[in-house]
Short mmCIF file of C-alpha atoms in Angstrom, two decimals:
data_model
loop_
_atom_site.label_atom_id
_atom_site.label_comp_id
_atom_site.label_asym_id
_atom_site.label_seq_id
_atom_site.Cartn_x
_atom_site.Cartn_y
_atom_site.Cartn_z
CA UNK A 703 52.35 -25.98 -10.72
CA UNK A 704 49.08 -27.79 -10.67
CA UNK A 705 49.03 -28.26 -13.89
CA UNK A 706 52.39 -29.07 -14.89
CA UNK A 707 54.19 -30.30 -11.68
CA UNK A 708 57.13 -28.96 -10.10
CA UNK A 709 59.73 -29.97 -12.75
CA UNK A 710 58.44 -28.60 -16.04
CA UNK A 711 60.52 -25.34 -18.05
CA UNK A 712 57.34 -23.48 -18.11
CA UNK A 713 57.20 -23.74 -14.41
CA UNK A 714 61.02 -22.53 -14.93
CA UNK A 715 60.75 -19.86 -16.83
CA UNK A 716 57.98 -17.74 -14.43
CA UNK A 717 60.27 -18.61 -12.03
CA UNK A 718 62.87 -16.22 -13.85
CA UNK A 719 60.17 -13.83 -14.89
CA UNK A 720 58.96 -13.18 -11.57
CA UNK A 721 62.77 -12.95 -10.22
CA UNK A 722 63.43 -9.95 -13.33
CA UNK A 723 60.12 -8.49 -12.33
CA UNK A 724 61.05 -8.66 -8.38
CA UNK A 725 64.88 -7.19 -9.23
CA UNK A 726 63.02 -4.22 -11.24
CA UNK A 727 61.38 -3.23 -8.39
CA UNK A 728 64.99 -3.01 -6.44
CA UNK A 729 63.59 -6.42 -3.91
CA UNK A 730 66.91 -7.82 -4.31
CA UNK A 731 66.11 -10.92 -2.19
CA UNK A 732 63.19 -12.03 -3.39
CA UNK A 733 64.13 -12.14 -7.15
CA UNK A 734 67.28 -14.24 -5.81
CA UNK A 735 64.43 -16.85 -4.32
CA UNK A 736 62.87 -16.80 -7.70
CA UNK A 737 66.07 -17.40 -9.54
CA UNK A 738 67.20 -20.07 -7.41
CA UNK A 739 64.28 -21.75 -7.98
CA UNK A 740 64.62 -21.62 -11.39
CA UNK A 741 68.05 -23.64 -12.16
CA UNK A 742 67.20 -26.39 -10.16
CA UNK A 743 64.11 -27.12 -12.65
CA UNK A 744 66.53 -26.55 -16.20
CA UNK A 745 69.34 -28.43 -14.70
CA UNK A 746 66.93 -30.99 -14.26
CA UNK A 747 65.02 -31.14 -17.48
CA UNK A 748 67.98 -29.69 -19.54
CA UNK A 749 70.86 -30.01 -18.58
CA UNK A 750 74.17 -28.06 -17.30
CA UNK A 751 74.46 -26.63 -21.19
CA UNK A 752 71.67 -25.12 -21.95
CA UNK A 753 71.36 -21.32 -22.40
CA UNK A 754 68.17 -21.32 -20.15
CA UNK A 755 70.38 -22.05 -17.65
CA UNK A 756 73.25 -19.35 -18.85
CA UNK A 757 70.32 -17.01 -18.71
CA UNK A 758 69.32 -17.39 -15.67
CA UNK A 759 72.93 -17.55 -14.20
CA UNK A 760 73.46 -14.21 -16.00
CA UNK A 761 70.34 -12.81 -14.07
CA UNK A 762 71.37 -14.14 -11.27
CA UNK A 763 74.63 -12.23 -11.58
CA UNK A 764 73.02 -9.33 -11.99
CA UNK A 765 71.26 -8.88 -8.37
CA UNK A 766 74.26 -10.03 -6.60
CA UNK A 767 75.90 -7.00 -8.18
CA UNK A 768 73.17 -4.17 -6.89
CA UNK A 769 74.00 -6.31 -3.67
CA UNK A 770 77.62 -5.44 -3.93
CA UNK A 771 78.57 -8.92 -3.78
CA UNK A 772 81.15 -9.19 -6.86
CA UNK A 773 82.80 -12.54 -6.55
CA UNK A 774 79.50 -14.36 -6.38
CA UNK A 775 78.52 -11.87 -9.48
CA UNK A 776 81.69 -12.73 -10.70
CA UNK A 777 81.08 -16.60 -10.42
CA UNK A 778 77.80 -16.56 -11.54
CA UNK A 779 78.97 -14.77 -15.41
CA UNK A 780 81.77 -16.88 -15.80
CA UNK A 781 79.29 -19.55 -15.56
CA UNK A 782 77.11 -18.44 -18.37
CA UNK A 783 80.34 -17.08 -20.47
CA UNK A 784 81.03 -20.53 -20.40
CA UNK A 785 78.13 -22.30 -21.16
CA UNK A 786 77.10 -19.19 -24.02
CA UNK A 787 80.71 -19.92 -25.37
CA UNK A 788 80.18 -23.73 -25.87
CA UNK A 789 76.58 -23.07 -27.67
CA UNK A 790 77.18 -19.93 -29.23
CA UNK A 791 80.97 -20.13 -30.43
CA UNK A 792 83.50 -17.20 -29.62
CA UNK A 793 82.28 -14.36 -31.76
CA UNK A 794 78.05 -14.24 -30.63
CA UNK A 795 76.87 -10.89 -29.47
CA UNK A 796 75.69 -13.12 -26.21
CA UNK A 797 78.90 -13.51 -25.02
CA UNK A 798 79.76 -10.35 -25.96
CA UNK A 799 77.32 -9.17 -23.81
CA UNK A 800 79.04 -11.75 -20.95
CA UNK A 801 82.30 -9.94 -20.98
CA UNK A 802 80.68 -6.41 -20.49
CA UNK A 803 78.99 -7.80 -17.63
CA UNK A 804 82.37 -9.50 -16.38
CA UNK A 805 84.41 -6.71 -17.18
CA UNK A 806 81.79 -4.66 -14.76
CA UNK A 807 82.33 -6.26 -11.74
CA UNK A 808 85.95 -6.53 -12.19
CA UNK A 809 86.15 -2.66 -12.93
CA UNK A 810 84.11 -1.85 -9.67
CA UNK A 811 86.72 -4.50 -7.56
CA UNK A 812 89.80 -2.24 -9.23
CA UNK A 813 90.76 -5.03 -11.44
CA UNK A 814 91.41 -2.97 -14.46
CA UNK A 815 93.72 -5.16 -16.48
CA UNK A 816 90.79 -7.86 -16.52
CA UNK A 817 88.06 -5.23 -17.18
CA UNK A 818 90.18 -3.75 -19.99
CA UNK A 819 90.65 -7.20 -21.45
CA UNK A 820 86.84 -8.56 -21.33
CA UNK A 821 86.14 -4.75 -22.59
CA UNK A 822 88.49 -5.37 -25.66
CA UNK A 823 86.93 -8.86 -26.33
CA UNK A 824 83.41 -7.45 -26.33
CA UNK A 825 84.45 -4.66 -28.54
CA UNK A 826 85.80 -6.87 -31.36
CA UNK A 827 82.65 -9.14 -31.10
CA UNK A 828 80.12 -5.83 -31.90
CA UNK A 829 81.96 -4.33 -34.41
CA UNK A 830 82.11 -8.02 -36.30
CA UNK A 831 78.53 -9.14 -35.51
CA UNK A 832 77.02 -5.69 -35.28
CA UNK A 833 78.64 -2.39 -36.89
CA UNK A 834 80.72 0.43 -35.69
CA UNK A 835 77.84 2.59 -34.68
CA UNK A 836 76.06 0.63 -32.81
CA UNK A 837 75.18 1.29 -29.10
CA UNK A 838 77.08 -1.68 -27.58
CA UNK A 839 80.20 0.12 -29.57
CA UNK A 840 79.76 2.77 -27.66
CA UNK A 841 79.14 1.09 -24.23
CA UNK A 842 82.21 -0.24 -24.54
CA UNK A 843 84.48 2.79 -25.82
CA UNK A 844 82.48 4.62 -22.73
CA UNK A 845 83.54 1.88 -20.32
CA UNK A 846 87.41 2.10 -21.67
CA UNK A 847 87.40 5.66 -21.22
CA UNK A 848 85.67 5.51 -17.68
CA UNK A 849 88.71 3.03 -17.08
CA UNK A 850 91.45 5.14 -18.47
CA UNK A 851 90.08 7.88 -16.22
CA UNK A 852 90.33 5.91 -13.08
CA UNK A 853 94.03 5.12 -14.09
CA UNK A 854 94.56 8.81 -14.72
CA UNK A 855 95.42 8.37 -18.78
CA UNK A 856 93.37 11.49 -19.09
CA UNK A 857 94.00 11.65 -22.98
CA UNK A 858 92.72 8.02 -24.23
CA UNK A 859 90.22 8.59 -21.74
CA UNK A 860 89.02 11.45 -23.22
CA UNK A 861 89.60 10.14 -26.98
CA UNK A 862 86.90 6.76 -26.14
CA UNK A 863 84.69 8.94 -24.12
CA UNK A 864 84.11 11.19 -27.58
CA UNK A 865 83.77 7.84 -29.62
CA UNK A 866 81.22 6.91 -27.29
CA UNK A 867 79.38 10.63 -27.40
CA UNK A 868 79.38 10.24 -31.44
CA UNK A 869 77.53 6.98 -31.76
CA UNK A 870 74.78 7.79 -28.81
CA UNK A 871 74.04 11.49 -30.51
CA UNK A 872 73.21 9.19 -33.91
CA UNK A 873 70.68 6.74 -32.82
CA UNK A 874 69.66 8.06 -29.74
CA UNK A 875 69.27 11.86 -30.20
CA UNK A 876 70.95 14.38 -28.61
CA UNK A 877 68.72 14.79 -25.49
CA UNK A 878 68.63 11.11 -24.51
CA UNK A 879 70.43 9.66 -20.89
CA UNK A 880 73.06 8.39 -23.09
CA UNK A 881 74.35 11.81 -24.88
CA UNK A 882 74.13 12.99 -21.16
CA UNK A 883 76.24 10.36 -19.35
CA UNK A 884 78.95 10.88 -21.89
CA UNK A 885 78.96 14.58 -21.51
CA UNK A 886 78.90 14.52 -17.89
CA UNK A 887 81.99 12.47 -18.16
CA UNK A 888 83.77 14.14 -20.82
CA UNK A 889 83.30 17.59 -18.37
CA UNK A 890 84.73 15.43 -15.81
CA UNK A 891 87.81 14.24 -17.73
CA UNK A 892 88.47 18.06 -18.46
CA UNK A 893 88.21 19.00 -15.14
CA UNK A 894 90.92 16.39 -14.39
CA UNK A 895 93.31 17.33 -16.92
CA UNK A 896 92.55 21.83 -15.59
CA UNK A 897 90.80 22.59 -18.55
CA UNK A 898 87.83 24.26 -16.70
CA UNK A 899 86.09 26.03 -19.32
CA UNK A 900 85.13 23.06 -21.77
CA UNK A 901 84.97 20.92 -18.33
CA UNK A 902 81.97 23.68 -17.50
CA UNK A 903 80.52 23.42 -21.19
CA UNK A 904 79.99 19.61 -20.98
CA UNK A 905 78.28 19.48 -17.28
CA UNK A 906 76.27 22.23 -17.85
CA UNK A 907 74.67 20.42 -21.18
CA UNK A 908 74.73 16.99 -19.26
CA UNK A 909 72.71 19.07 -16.68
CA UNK A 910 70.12 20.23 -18.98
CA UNK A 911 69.88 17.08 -21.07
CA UNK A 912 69.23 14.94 -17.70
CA UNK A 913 66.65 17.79 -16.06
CA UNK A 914 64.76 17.62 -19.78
CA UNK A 915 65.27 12.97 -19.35
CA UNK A 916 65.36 12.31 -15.94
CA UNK A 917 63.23 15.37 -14.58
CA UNK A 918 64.77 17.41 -11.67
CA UNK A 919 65.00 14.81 -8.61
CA UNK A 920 67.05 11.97 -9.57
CA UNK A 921 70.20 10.77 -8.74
CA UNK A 922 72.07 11.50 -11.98
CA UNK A 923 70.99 14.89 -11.82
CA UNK A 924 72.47 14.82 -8.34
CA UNK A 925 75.58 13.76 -9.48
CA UNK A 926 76.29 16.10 -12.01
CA UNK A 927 75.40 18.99 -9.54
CA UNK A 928 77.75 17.71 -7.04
CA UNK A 929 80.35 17.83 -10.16
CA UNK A 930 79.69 21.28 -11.30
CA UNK A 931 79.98 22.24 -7.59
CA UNK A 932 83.66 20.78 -7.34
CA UNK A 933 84.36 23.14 -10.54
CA UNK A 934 83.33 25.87 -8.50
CA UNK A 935 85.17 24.88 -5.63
CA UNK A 936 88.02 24.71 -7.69
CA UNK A 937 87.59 28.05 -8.89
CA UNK A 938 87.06 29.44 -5.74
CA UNK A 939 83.57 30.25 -6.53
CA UNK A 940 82.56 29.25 -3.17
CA UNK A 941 78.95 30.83 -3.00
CA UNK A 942 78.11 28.76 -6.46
CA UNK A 943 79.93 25.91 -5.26
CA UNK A 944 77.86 25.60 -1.81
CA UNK A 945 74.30 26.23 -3.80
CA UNK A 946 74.94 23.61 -6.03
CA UNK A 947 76.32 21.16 -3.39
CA UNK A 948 73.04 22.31 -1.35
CA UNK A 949 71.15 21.67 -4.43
CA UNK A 950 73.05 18.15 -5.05
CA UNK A 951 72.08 17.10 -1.30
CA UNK A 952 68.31 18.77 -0.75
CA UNK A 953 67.95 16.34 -4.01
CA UNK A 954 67.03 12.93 -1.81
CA UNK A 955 68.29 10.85 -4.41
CA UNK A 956 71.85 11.38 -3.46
CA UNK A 957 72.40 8.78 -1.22
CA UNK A 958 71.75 6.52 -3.76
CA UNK A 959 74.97 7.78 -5.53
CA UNK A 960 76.92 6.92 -2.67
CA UNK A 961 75.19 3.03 -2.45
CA UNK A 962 75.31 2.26 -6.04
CA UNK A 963 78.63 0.03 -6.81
CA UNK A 964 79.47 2.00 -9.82
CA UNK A 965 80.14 5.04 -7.14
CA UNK A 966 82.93 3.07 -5.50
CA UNK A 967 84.78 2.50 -8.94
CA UNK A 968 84.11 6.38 -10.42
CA UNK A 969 85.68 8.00 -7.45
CA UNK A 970 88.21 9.41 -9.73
CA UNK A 971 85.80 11.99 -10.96
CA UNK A 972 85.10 13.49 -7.29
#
């Protein structure tokens, strides 16, 4: 500041750092000071169309979805779709990358017609600009089958949910977060449709790929507790069921299960 005044993109940009560094560390309101700080400079010095500013927007979108405030999310990526569509053109991984984070929010608000269609439009962008296998690909076909869960199409749910679970086991490995998140949810879509046994199969690996990723206390591994004890319940294998529920919950990462805003749009699964 000293050295370059108040108005300078330097001065800018470690504004934006400092607001990624302060949302890492989960303090939500100060990274939003930081990024507020920051657009004010670039609109200055660069102008509404500059994707500095869609950047920053796209950040900014970001926080205000860990606060669980969608429509100013919402706002805030429709801003930089629009300035990353008149830099970039239609078909850039960037805006891409916009709809998934669009399509996000809206999925979490229960607008599944819009989250299908930004999904679609960021699928067709990847496997243009990118390939088939890629692991944007299978964000997306994961997304589309977490959507076609919540609407209870069990089937195509389960069909994108394997596409997904075929691209992460390339690249990634078959022990990675990734492998796990998809077989956690494939063993939920079973469960769904009363097909217990392979619904067991998949938790149980998601289980011991996200103890051997994540280590034993953490959320996910939480969650997919809490899922093998509803497969118990089910059963009426109440003494597993209640020791992996006590397991889920003596794990202090499981309120953050309930806070995250994903939780309020996966409730199909529990």
């Amino acid at each position: 500041l000293n050295v370059l005044g108040d108005n300078h993109p330097d001065v800018a940009s470690t504004y934006n750092n400092m607001g990624i560094v302060c949302s890492d560390k989960g303090e939500l309101h100060q990274a939003l000071e930081y990024y507020n700080k920051s657009p004010k400079i670039n609109l200055k010095i660069l102008g509404e169309n500059h994707r500095e500013v869609a950047s920053i927007y796209n950040n900014m979108g970001v926080v205000y979805k860990e606060k669980y405030e969608l429509d100013k999310a919402i706002d805030l990526y429709n801003r930089s779709l629009g300035i990353n569509l008149n830099t970039l053109g239609e078909n850039d991984v960037i805006v891409g990358m916009c709809y998934t984070h669009l399509s996000e929010n809206y999925a979490i608000k229960g607008q599944s017609d819009k989250a299908y269609e930004g999904h679609m439009k960021a699928l067709s962008i990847y496997t243009e600009k990118l390939c088939e296998k890629h692991l944007f690909v299978a964000e997306c076909y994961w997304y589309l089958g977490v959507l076609y869960a919540d609407k209870q199409e069990l089937d195509r749910a389960l069909s994108y949910h394997e596409k997904s679970l075929s691209i992460r086991q390339g690249p990634t490995g078959e022990s990675s977060h990734w492998t796990a998140e998809s077989y956690h949810d494939i063993g939920g879509v079973y469960q769904h449709k009363g097909d217990l046994e392979p619904a067991r199969k998949n938790l149980r690996i998601s289980l011991e790929m996200r103890h051997k990723t994540l280590g034993e206390i953490h959320y996910k591994v939480a969650d997919t507790l809490h899922s093998i004890g509803l497969l118990d319940e089910s059963e009426e294998k109440l003494g597993e069921a209640l020791e992996n529920f006590q397991k889920a919950r003596d794990d202090g990462t499981w309120v953050l299960i309930i806070q995250r805003p994903e939780s309020r749009w996966r409730a199909w699964r529990d």
